[in-house]
Amino acid sequence: MAGESVNVDQWRTRIYRYRLLGGRCRECGRAFYPPLPKCPYCSSEDVEEVRLPRQGKLVSYTILYSVEEGARRESPVIVGLVDLGVARVVSEIVDAEPGTLKSGMAVEAVFRRLYEEGDEGVIVYGVKFRPAPENTS
Amino acid sequence: MHNPFKAGAGIHGWGAYVPVYRIRASEIARAWGWPDHQWKALGIEEKAVAAPDEDSTTMGVEASLNAIARAGVDPSRISAVFFGSESKPYAVKPSATIIAEAVGATPATMASDLEFACRAASEGLRNAMALVSSGAMEYALVVGSDTAQASPGDVLEFTASSGAVAFVVGPPKGAAALVEAAYTYVTDTPDFWRRAERPYPSHGEGFTGEPAYFHHIESAVRGLFEATGLKPSDFDYAVFHQPNGKFPLKVALRLGFKPEQVKPGLLTPIIGNTYNASALIGLARILDAAKPGSRILVAPFGSGSGSDAYAVTVTDVVEERRLRAPRVDDYVSRKIYIDYGTYVKFRSKVRVREGL
Ligand SMILES: [Zn+2]
């Protein structure tokens, strides 16, 4: 019971991070990630939660050689823009050698560690993307 | 035939996961300057290495999603999630709830992490079968997953690898494989352990082979034979816990099985010992390919020590189920080779001091 009190605000967003849920606007029909109370395109508040496709295409990416604190073991970190058809998401691209990435390549969602709140805090999990097997076979 | 299950239980879906990264045994030997004769007898070519953002929970999620896709079951109908691992990301806080939440089985479900070295997931399988067969629930999810730790330069470093497996257990009707019988054999044996707050395991001198692995697996399998009247020739496949490439073939021979029965489920030579997934990922690979009607002997083992022997029969629905998720071999053939330096970086074998 006792023990250090640590910030765990990420708990509120776990379901959409874990299951790749996005928002969809009933007014303009567009989907977005993460889900928001208001549509980012038309500001309507008539939004619902939807399961986003787990397969998509890599639109573009950038490679970070100077990584955030706590992520040194993962250096270099690849961040990509992924088109899921109904929505675009910004995500880390994992299990890829930087030289093999191409814009337009198929990627798929995976469940990974996003970050840790230091050595004592919670481990925050969520979706990232990796090259889909059809790229390698 | 003797059947310990009242109503019976079966495997509705199975799923595996193997990380993409591989290190060759020869690369580990190179780093430590080991001559061939010191490691070649292990029967290991290469092992799977988890990426730095992977742990036993993340790997368990992917295996579970594959198992649920194969079962074709709405995850809200899963009423128990059992997670077997000896490399839990948290010392206190269940991985089972994270997995249950990620796959959509929460909140009306049992969820717990089990500990019994490499056979915790198998204990989960026995629990799941008992709960389903008693009518207490319709479906249960069992996950075995490990990012196995080995002290740098220890012989274990050649084999300790990463991988996961999951099964959706449910009623006999609609199952892809029926569990006909199970027999468990445990004793207090000091073959291998890891003390609290210690990063790497220890093994009892002279204890890992005969009094632990061989004695417990042979006793469980003979117990199953005695209870059911089955014999080695009644099985098409036999899959044993695989701490290295040699032990499973040796225990098979001693029990009267032929190497042809063992080889389809033998994965350690190409991915290493995945601990809680070791024998069970072998079962998953057999289910990926076995013909309906095939009978499989499955015998996981865990240090400390214990073994379960299962007789499993494949049903007609196995063929359409196997198309619903990637096969074990799809994961085995996806690979990126890394050198020893990258392996050390990935698995935290160097302390990185950040953010001063
Ligand atoms: Zn809108």
Coordinates of C-alpha atoms and ligand atoms in Angstrom, one line a residue:
Chain A
M1 CA 0.0 0.0 0.0
A2 CA 2.6 2.6 1.1
G3 CA 5.3 3.5 -1.4
E4 CA 6.3 6.4 -3.5
S5 CA 3.4 8.3 -5.1
V6 CA 3.9 8.6 -8.9
N7 CA 2.0 10.3 -11.6
V8 CA -0.2 7.8 -13.5
D9 CA -2.3 10.2 -15.7
Q10 CA -1.6 8.1 -18.8
W11 CA -4.0 5.5 -17.3
R12 CA -6.9 7.5 -18.7
T13 CA -5.7 7.0 -22.3
R14 CA -4.8 3.4 -22.0
I15 CA -7.7 1.9 -23.9
Y16 CA -7.2 3.8 -27.1
R17 CA -3.5 3.4 -26.9
Y18 CA -3.7 -0.4 -26.3
R19 CA -6.4 -1.1 -28.9
L20 CA -5.7 1.6 -31.5
L21 CA -9.1 3.3 -31.1
G22 CA -9.7 6.6 -32.8
G23 CA -12.4 9.2 -33.0
R24 CA -14.9 9.6 -35.8
C25 CA -17.0 12.7 -36.5
R26 CA -20.6 12.0 -37.2
E27 CA -20.9 15.5 -38.7
C28 CA -18.2 15.4 -41.4
G29 CA -17.4 11.7 -41.3
R30 CA -13.7 12.0 -40.8
A31 CA -11.7 9.9 -38.4
F32 CA -8.7 10.9 -36.2
Y33 CA -6.3 9.7 -33.7
P34 CA -6.1 10.1 -30.8
P35 CA -9.9 10.3 -30.0
L36 CA -10.9 13.8 -29.0
P37 CA -14.1 15.3 -27.6
K38 CA -14.3 17.7 -30.6
C39 CA -13.7 16.9 -34.3
P40 CA -10.3 18.5 -35.2
Y41 CA -11.6 19.2 -38.8
C42 CA -15.1 20.8 -38.2
S43 CA -15.2 21.2 -34.4
S44 CA -18.4 19.2 -34.1
E45 CA -18.8 17.5 -30.7
D46 CA -20.8 14.7 -32.3
V47 CA -17.9 12.2 -32.2
E48 CA -17.7 8.5 -31.6
E49 CA -14.9 6.0 -30.8
V50 CA -14.0 3.7 -33.6
R51 CA -11.5 0.8 -33.9
L52 CA -8.9 1.9 -36.5
P53 CA -7.4 -0.5 -39.1
R54 CA -4.2 -2.2 -37.9
Q55 CA -2.7 -2.1 -41.4
G56 CA -1.6 0.9 -43.2
K57 CA 1.0 2.6 -45.4
L58 CA 4.1 4.5 -44.4
V59 CA 3.7 8.0 -45.8
S60 CA 7.0 9.5 -44.6
Y61 CA 9.4 9.1 -41.7
T62 CA 12.3 10.8 -39.9
I63 CA 15.1 9.3 -38.0
L64 CA 16.0 10.7 -34.6
Y65 CA 19.6 10.2 -33.6
S66 CA 19.3 12.4 -30.5
V67 CA 16.7 10.6 -28.5
E68 CA 14.5 11.5 -25.5
E69 CA 15.7 10.8 -22.0
G70 CA 15.0 7.2 -21.2
A71 CA 15.1 6.0 -24.8
R72 CA 18.8 5.7 -25.4
R73 CA 18.7 1.9 -25.7
E74 CA 16.3 2.4 -28.6
S75 CA 18.4 4.9 -30.5
P76 CA 18.1 5.7 -33.3
V77 CA 14.3 6.2 -33.1
I78 CA 12.3 6.2 -36.3
V79 CA 9.1 8.3 -36.3
G80 CA 6.7 7.8 -39.2
L81 CA 3.4 9.2 -40.5
V82 CA 1.2 6.2 -41.1
D83 CA -1.9 6.3 -43.4
L84 CA -4.6 3.9 -42.1
G85 CA -7.0 4.9 -44.9
V86 CA -9.6 6.5 -42.6
A87 CA -7.0 8.4 -40.6
R88 CA -3.3 9.2 -40.3
V89 CA -1.3 8.6 -37.2
V90 CA 2.1 9.6 -36.1
S91 CA 3.9 6.6 -34.6
E92 CA 7.3 5.1 -33.9
I93 CA 8.3 2.6 -36.6
V94 CA 10.0 -0.4 -35.0
D95 CA 11.7 -3.7 -36.1
A96 CA 13.1 -1.9 -39.2
E97 CA 16.6 -1.1 -40.3
P98 CA 16.6 2.6 -41.4
G99 CA 17.9 1.8 -44.9
T100 CA 15.0 -0.5 -45.7
L101 CA 12.2 2.0 -45.1
K102 CA 10.4 3.3 -48.1
S103 CA 7.5 5.7 -48.4
G104 CA 4.4 3.7 -49.4
M105 CA 5.5 0.5 -47.7
A106 CA 2.9 -1.6 -45.8
V107 CA 3.1 -1.3 -42.0
E108 CA 1.1 -3.0 -39.3
A109 CA 0.3 -2.1 -35.7
V110 CA 2.2 -3.8 -32.8
F111 CA 1.9 -3.5 -29.0
R112 CA 5.0 -2.1 -27.4
R113 CA 6.4 -0.1 -24.5
L114 CA 6.1 3.6 -25.2
Y115 CA 8.1 4.9 -22.3
E116 CA 8.7 4.3 -18.6
E117 CA 8.1 6.9 -15.8
G118 CA 11.7 6.5 -14.6
D119 CA 13.0 3.4 -12.8
E120 CA 10.3 3.4 -10.2
G121 CA 7.2 4.5 -12.2
V122 CA 4.8 2.9 -14.5
I123 CA 5.6 1.4 -17.8
V124 CA 3.4 3.0 -20.5
Y125 CA 2.3 0.7 -23.3
G126 CA 0.7 1.4 -26.6
V127 CA 0.6 0.9 -30.3
K128 CA 3.6 1.4 -32.7
F129 CA 4.0 0.2 -36.3
R130 CA 6.4 -2.2 -38.0
P131 CA 7.0 -3.1 -41.6
A132 CA 4.3 -5.7 -42.6
P133 CA 5.6 -9.1 -43.6
E134 CA 4.8 -8.7 -47.3
N135 CA 7.7 -6.2 -47.5
T136 CA 10.2 -8.9 -46.6
S137 CA 8.9 -12.1 -48.0
Chain B
M1 CA -10.0 -44.2 -21.8
H2 CA -9.5 -42.4 -18.5
N3 CA -10.5 -38.8 -18.8
P4 CA -9.9 -36.5 -15.8
F5 CA -12.1 -33.8 -17.4
K6 CA -15.8 -33.9 -16.7
A7 CA -17.1 -32.2 -19.8
G8 CA -13.8 -31.9 -21.6
A9 CA -11.9 -28.9 -22.9
G10 CA -10.1 -28.0 -26.1
I11 CA -7.9 -25.4 -27.8
H12 CA -10.0 -23.1 -29.9
G13 CA -7.2 -20.8 -31.0
W14 CA -3.4 -20.8 -30.8
G15 CA -1.0 -18.0 -31.5
A16 CA 2.7 -17.4 -31.2
Y17 CA 5.1 -14.5 -31.3
V18 CA 8.9 -14.5 -31.9
P19 CA 10.8 -11.2 -32.0
V20 CA 12.5 -10.2 -35.3
Y21 CA 16.0 -9.9 -33.9
R22 CA 18.4 -12.8 -33.9
I23 CA 21.9 -13.3 -32.6
R24 CA 24.0 -16.3 -33.9
A25 CA 25.5 -18.6 -31.3
S26 CA 28.8 -18.2 -33.1
E27 CA 28.6 -14.4 -32.4
I28 CA 28.1 -15.0 -28.7
A29 CA 31.1 -17.4 -28.7
R30 CA 33.2 -14.8 -30.6
A31 CA 32.5 -12.1 -27.9
W32 CA 33.6 -14.4 -25.1
G33 CA 36.3 -16.3 -27.0
W34 CA 34.7 -19.7 -26.5
P35 CA 36.1 -22.5 -28.6
D36 CA 33.6 -24.6 -30.6
H37 CA 33.6 -27.6 -28.3
Q38 CA 32.4 -25.5 -25.4
W39 CA 29.1 -24.5 -27.1
K40 CA 28.4 -26.7 -30.2
A41 CA 27.0 -29.5 -28.0
L42 CA 24.1 -27.3 -27.0
G43 CA 22.6 -27.8 -30.5
I44 CA 21.9 -24.0 -31.0
E45 CA 22.4 -22.1 -34.2
E46 CA 20.8 -18.8 -33.2
K47 CA 18.4 -17.3 -30.8
A48 CA 15.6 -14.6 -30.9
V49 CA 16.2 -11.4 -29.0
A50 CA 13.5 -9.0 -27.9
A51 CA 13.8 -5.3 -29.0
P52 CA 14.4 -2.7 -26.3
D53 CA 10.7 -1.7 -26.3
E54 CA 9.5 -5.3 -25.9
D55 CA 8.9 -7.3 -22.7
S56 CA 7.0 -10.5 -21.8
T57 CA 3.8 -8.5 -21.7
T58 CA 4.1 -6.9 -25.1
M59 CA 5.0 -10.3 -26.7
G60 CA 2.1 -11.9 -24.8
V61 CA -0.3 -9.4 -26.3
E62 CA 0.7 -10.2 -29.9
A63 CA 0.5 -14.0 -29.3
S64 CA -2.9 -13.5 -27.6
L65 CA -4.3 -11.4 -30.5
N66 CA -3.2 -14.2 -32.8
A67 CA -4.8 -16.9 -30.6
I68 CA -8.1 -14.9 -30.3
A69 CA -8.2 -14.3 -34.1
R70 CA -7.8 -18.0 -34.7
A71 CA -10.5 -18.9 -32.1
G72 CA -12.9 -16.4 -33.7
V73 CA -14.2 -15.6 -30.2
D74 CA -15.4 -12.2 -29.1
P75 CA -12.8 -11.3 -26.4
S76 CA -15.5 -10.2 -24.0
R77 CA -16.4 -13.9 -23.7
I78 CA -13.0 -14.7 -22.2
S79 CA -13.5 -15.1 -18.5
A80 CA -9.9 -15.9 -17.3
V81 CA -6.5 -14.6 -18.4
F82 CA -3.5 -16.6 -17.1
F83 CA 0.0 -15.3 -17.7
G84 CA 3.0 -17.5 -17.1
S85 CA 6.4 -15.9 -17.1
E86 CA 9.6 -15.7 -15.2
S87 CA 10.5 -12.3 -16.7
K88 CA 7.6 -10.1 -15.5
P89 CA 8.1 -6.4 -16.3
Y90 CA 6.8 -5.6 -12.8
A91 CA 7.7 -7.5 -9.6
V92 CA 4.3 -6.4 -8.3
K93 CA 1.5 -5.6 -10.8
P94 CA -0.1 -8.2 -13.0
S95 CA 0.8 -8.4 -16.7
A96 CA -2.5 -10.4 -17.0
T97 CA -4.6 -7.3 -16.6
I98 CA -2.5 -5.4 -19.2
I99 CA -3.0 -8.2 -21.7
A100 CA -6.7 -8.6 -20.8
E101 CA -7.2 -4.8 -21.4
A102 CA -5.2 -4.8 -24.7
V103 CA -7.2 -7.7 -26.2
G104 CA -10.6 -6.5 -24.9
A105 CA -11.3 -9.2 -22.3
T106 CA -11.8 -6.7 -19.4
P107 CA -13.5 -6.1 -17.0
A108 CA -15.5 -9.3 -16.4
T109 CA -12.6 -11.7 -16.3
M110 CA -10.3 -13.5 -13.9
A111 CA -6.7 -12.4 -14.4
S112 CA -3.5 -13.5 -12.8
D113 CA 0.2 -14.0 -13.3
L114 CA 1.6 -17.5 -12.5
E115 CA 5.1 -18.4 -11.4
F116 CA 6.7 -21.8 -11.8
A117 CA 9.9 -21.1 -13.8
C118 CA 9.2 -22.4 -17.4
R119 CA 6.0 -24.3 -16.6
A120 CA 3.9 -21.4 -15.2
A121 CA 1.9 -21.2 -18.4
S122 CA 1.3 -24.9 -18.4
E123 CA -0.1 -24.6 -14.9
G124 CA -2.3 -21.9 -16.5
L125 CA -3.4 -24.3 -19.2
R126 CA -4.4 -26.9 -16.5
N127 CA -6.4 -24.3 -14.7
A128 CA -8.1 -23.1 -17.8
M129 CA -9.0 -26.6 -18.8
A130 CA -10.4 -27.3 -15.3
L131 CA -12.5 -24.0 -15.3
V132 CA -13.9 -24.7 -18.8
S133 CA -14.5 -28.3 -18.2
S134 CA -16.3 -27.7 -14.9
G135 CA -18.7 -25.3 -16.7
A136 CA -17.4 -22.3 -14.6
M137 CA -16.7 -20.4 -17.8
E138 CA -16.8 -20.7 -21.6
Y139 CA -13.4 -19.4 -22.6
A140 CA -10.0 -18.8 -21.0
L141 CA -6.9 -17.3 -22.4
V142 CA -3.5 -18.8 -21.4
V143 CA -0.3 -16.9 -22.2
G144 CA 3.3 -18.1 -21.9
S145 CA 6.0 -15.4 -22.5
D146 CA 9.5 -14.7 -21.6
T147 CA 12.5 -12.5 -22.3
A148 CA 14.8 -14.9 -20.6
Q149 CA 17.8 -13.5 -18.7
A150 CA 21.3 -14.9 -18.7
S151 CA 24.3 -13.7 -17.0
P152 CA 26.8 -12.4 -19.6
G153 CA 29.3 -15.1 -20.4
D154 CA 27.3 -17.8 -18.7
V155 CA 26.5 -20.9 -20.9
L156 CA 22.8 -19.9 -20.5
E157 CA 23.5 -16.9 -22.7
F158 CA 23.6 -19.2 -25.8
T159 CA 20.0 -20.4 -25.2
A160 CA 18.0 -17.9 -23.1
S161 CA 15.8 -16.2 -25.7
S162 CA 12.5 -14.4 -26.1
G163 CA 9.1 -15.5 -27.4
A164 CA 5.5 -16.0 -26.5
V165 CA 2.6 -18.3 -27.1
A166 CA -1.1 -18.1 -26.3
F167 CA -4.1 -20.4 -26.4
V168 CA -7.8 -19.8 -26.2
V169 CA -9.2 -22.8 -24.2
G170 CA -12.9 -23.5 -24.5
P171 CA -15.5 -26.3 -24.7
P172 CA -14.9 -29.4 -26.8
K173 CA -17.5 -28.3 -29.4
G174 CA -15.8 -26.1 -32.0
A175 CA -12.3 -26.8 -30.6
A176 CA -9.3 -27.1 -33.1
A177 CA -7.7 -29.6 -30.7
L178 CA -9.1 -31.7 -27.8
V179 CA -7.2 -32.2 -24.7
E180 CA -7.9 -35.9 -24.0
A181 CA -5.9 -36.2 -20.7
A182 CA -3.3 -34.5 -18.6
Y183 CA -0.9 -35.7 -15.8
T184 CA 1.2 -33.5 -13.6
Y185 CA 4.3 -34.4 -11.6
V186 CA 6.1 -31.9 -9.2
T187 CA 8.7 -32.1 -6.5
D188 CA 10.9 -29.6 -4.6
T189 CA 14.1 -29.7 -6.6
P190 CA 16.9 -27.1 -6.6
D191 CA 17.9 -27.2 -10.2
F192 CA 17.5 -23.5 -11.2
W193 CA 16.2 -20.4 -9.5
R194 CA 16.5 -16.7 -9.3
R195 CA 16.4 -15.0 -6.0
A196 CA 14.2 -11.9 -5.4
E197 CA 15.8 -8.7 -6.8
R198 CA 18.6 -10.6 -8.5
P199 CA 18.9 -9.9 -12.3
Y200 CA 20.2 -13.4 -13.3
P201 CA 19.4 -16.9 -12.4
S202 CA 21.5 -19.6 -10.7
H203 CA 21.6 -23.3 -11.4
G204 CA 22.3 -26.1 -8.9
E205 CA 25.5 -27.9 -9.7
G206 CA 24.8 -31.3 -11.3
F207 CA 21.1 -30.7 -10.9
T208 CA 19.8 -29.4 -14.2
G209 CA 19.8 -32.7 -16.2
E210 CA 18.9 -36.1 -14.6
P211 CA 17.2 -35.2 -11.3
A212 CA 15.3 -32.2 -12.8
Y213 CA 14.5 -32.2 -16.5
F214 CA 14.7 -36.0 -17.2
H215 CA 13.1 -37.2 -14.0
H216 CA 10.1 -34.9 -14.0
I217 CA 9.3 -35.2 -17.7
E218 CA 9.7 -38.9 -17.8
S219 CA 7.6 -39.3 -14.6
A220 CA 4.8 -37.1 -16.0
V221 CA 4.7 -38.8 -19.4
R222 CA 4.8 -42.3 -17.8
G223 CA 2.0 -41.2 -15.4
L224 CA 0.0 -40.1 -18.5
F225 CA 0.6 -43.5 -20.2
E226 CA -0.4 -45.4 -17.1
A227 CA -3.6 -43.4 -16.6
T228 CA -4.7 -43.6 -20.2
G229 CA -3.2 -46.8 -21.6
L230 CA -1.5 -44.7 -24.4
K231 CA 2.0 -45.5 -25.7
P232 CA 4.5 -43.7 -27.8
S233 CA 3.3 -45.3 -31.0
D234 CA -0.2 -43.8 -30.5
F235 CA 1.2 -40.3 -31.0
D236 CA 2.1 -38.6 -34.3
Y237 CA 4.0 -35.9 -32.6
A238 CA 5.8 -35.4 -29.3
V239 CA 6.9 -32.0 -28.0
F240 CA 9.0 -31.5 -24.8
H241 CA 10.4 -28.5 -23.0
Q242 CA 13.5 -27.4 -24.9
P243 CA 16.3 -25.9 -22.8
N244 CA 18.7 -26.7 -25.6
G245 CA 18.6 -28.7 -28.8
K246 CA 19.7 -32.0 -27.3
F247 CA 17.6 -32.7 -24.2
P248 CA 14.3 -33.1 -25.9
L249 CA 15.7 -35.6 -28.4
K250 CA 17.3 -37.6 -25.5
V251 CA 14.2 -37.6 -23.3
A252 CA 12.1 -38.7 -26.3
L253 CA 14.4 -41.6 -27.0
R254 CA 14.3 -42.7 -23.4
L255 CA 10.5 -42.7 -23.4
G256 CA 10.3 -44.7 -26.6
F257 CA 9.6 -41.9 -29.1
K258 CA 11.4 -41.5 -32.5
P259 CA 13.2 -38.4 -33.6
E260 CA 10.6 -37.9 -36.4
Q261 CA 7.9 -37.4 -33.8
V262 CA 9.9 -34.7 -32.0
K263 CA 11.5 -32.7 -34.8
P264 CA 8.4 -30.8 -36.0
G265 CA 8.0 -29.2 -32.6
L266 CA 11.7 -28.6 -31.9
L267 CA 12.3 -24.8 -32.2
T268 CA 15.1 -24.2 -29.7
P269 CA 17.9 -24.8 -32.3
I270 CA 16.6 -21.8 -34.4
I271 CA 15.1 -19.4 -31.9
G272 CA 16.6 -20.5 -28.5
N273 CA 14.8 -21.5 -25.3
T274 CA 11.8 -19.3 -24.9
Y275 CA 11.2 -20.6 -21.4
N276 CA 7.4 -20.4 -20.8
A277 CA 6.8 -20.6 -24.5
S278 CA 9.4 -23.4 -25.1
A279 CA 7.3 -26.6 -25.4
L280 CA 4.0 -24.7 -26.0
I281 CA 5.3 -22.8 -29.1
G282 CA 6.4 -26.3 -30.4
L283 CA 2.7 -27.3 -29.9
A284 CA 1.6 -24.1 -31.8
R285 CA 4.0 -25.0 -34.7
I286 CA 2.5 -28.5 -34.8
L287 CA -1.0 -27.1 -34.9
D288 CA 0.1 -24.9 -37.8
A289 CA 0.6 -28.0 -39.9
A290 CA -0.9 -31.2 -38.4
K291 CA -3.6 -33.2 -40.1
P292 CA -7.0 -33.6 -38.4
G293 CA -7.0 -36.7 -36.3
S294 CA -3.3 -36.4 -35.3
R295 CA -2.4 -37.0 -31.7
I296 CA 0.2 -34.9 -30.0
L297 CA 2.1 -35.5 -26.7
V298 CA 3.0 -32.2 -25.0
A299 CA 5.3 -32.1 -22.0
P300 CA 6.4 -28.7 -20.7
F301 CA 8.9 -28.6 -17.8
G302 CA 9.6 -26.0 -15.2
S303 CA 12.5 -25.8 -12.7
G304 CA 11.9 -26.2 -9.1
S305 CA 10.5 -28.7 -10.5
G306 CA 7.6 -30.1 -12.4
S307 CA 6.3 -31.3 -15.7
D308 CA 2.8 -31.8 -17.2
A309 CA 2.1 -34.4 -19.9
Y310 CA -0.9 -33.8 -22.2
A311 CA -2.5 -35.9 -24.9
V312 CA -4.0 -33.6 -27.5
T313 CA -6.0 -34.6 -30.6
V314 CA -6.4 -32.4 -33.6
T315 CA -9.9 -31.9 -35.0
D316 CA -11.3 -31.1 -38.5
V317 CA -11.6 -27.3 -37.9
V318 CA -7.8 -26.9 -37.4
E319 CA -7.3 -26.3 -41.1
E320 CA -9.5 -23.2 -41.4
R321 CA -8.3 -21.8 -38.0
R322 CA -4.7 -21.9 -39.0
L323 CA -5.3 -19.4 -41.9
R324 CA -6.5 -16.7 -39.5
A325 CA -3.2 -15.6 -38.1
P326 CA 0.6 -15.8 -38.8
R327 CA 2.1 -19.2 -38.3
V328 CA 5.1 -19.8 -36.1
D329 CA 7.3 -20.2 -39.2
D330 CA 6.2 -16.8 -40.5
Y331 CA 7.8 -15.3 -37.4
V332 CA 10.8 -17.7 -37.5
S333 CA 11.6 -16.6 -41.0
R334 CA 11.3 -12.9 -40.4
K335 CA 14.7 -11.9 -39.0
I336 CA 17.3 -9.1 -38.5
Y337 CA 20.7 -10.3 -37.3
I338 CA 22.4 -8.3 -34.6
D339 CA 25.9 -8.4 -33.3
Y340 CA 26.9 -8.9 -29.6
G341 CA 27.2 -5.1 -29.0
T342 CA 23.6 -4.5 -30.2
Y343 CA 22.4 -7.4 -28.1
V344 CA 24.0 -5.9 -25.0
K345 CA 22.4 -2.6 -25.8
F346 CA 18.9 -4.1 -26.4
R347 CA 18.8 -6.3 -23.3
S348 CA 20.1 -3.7 -20.8
K349 CA 23.3 -5.6 -20.0
V350 CA 25.0 -2.2 -19.8
R351 CA 23.7 0.4 -17.4
V352 CA 22.9 3.5 -19.3
R353 CA 23.1 6.6 -17.1
E354 CA 20.7 9.2 -18.5
G355 CA 19.3 12.6 -17.6
L356 CA 21.8 13.8 -15.1
Ligands
ZN1 ZN -16.0 16.8 -38.2

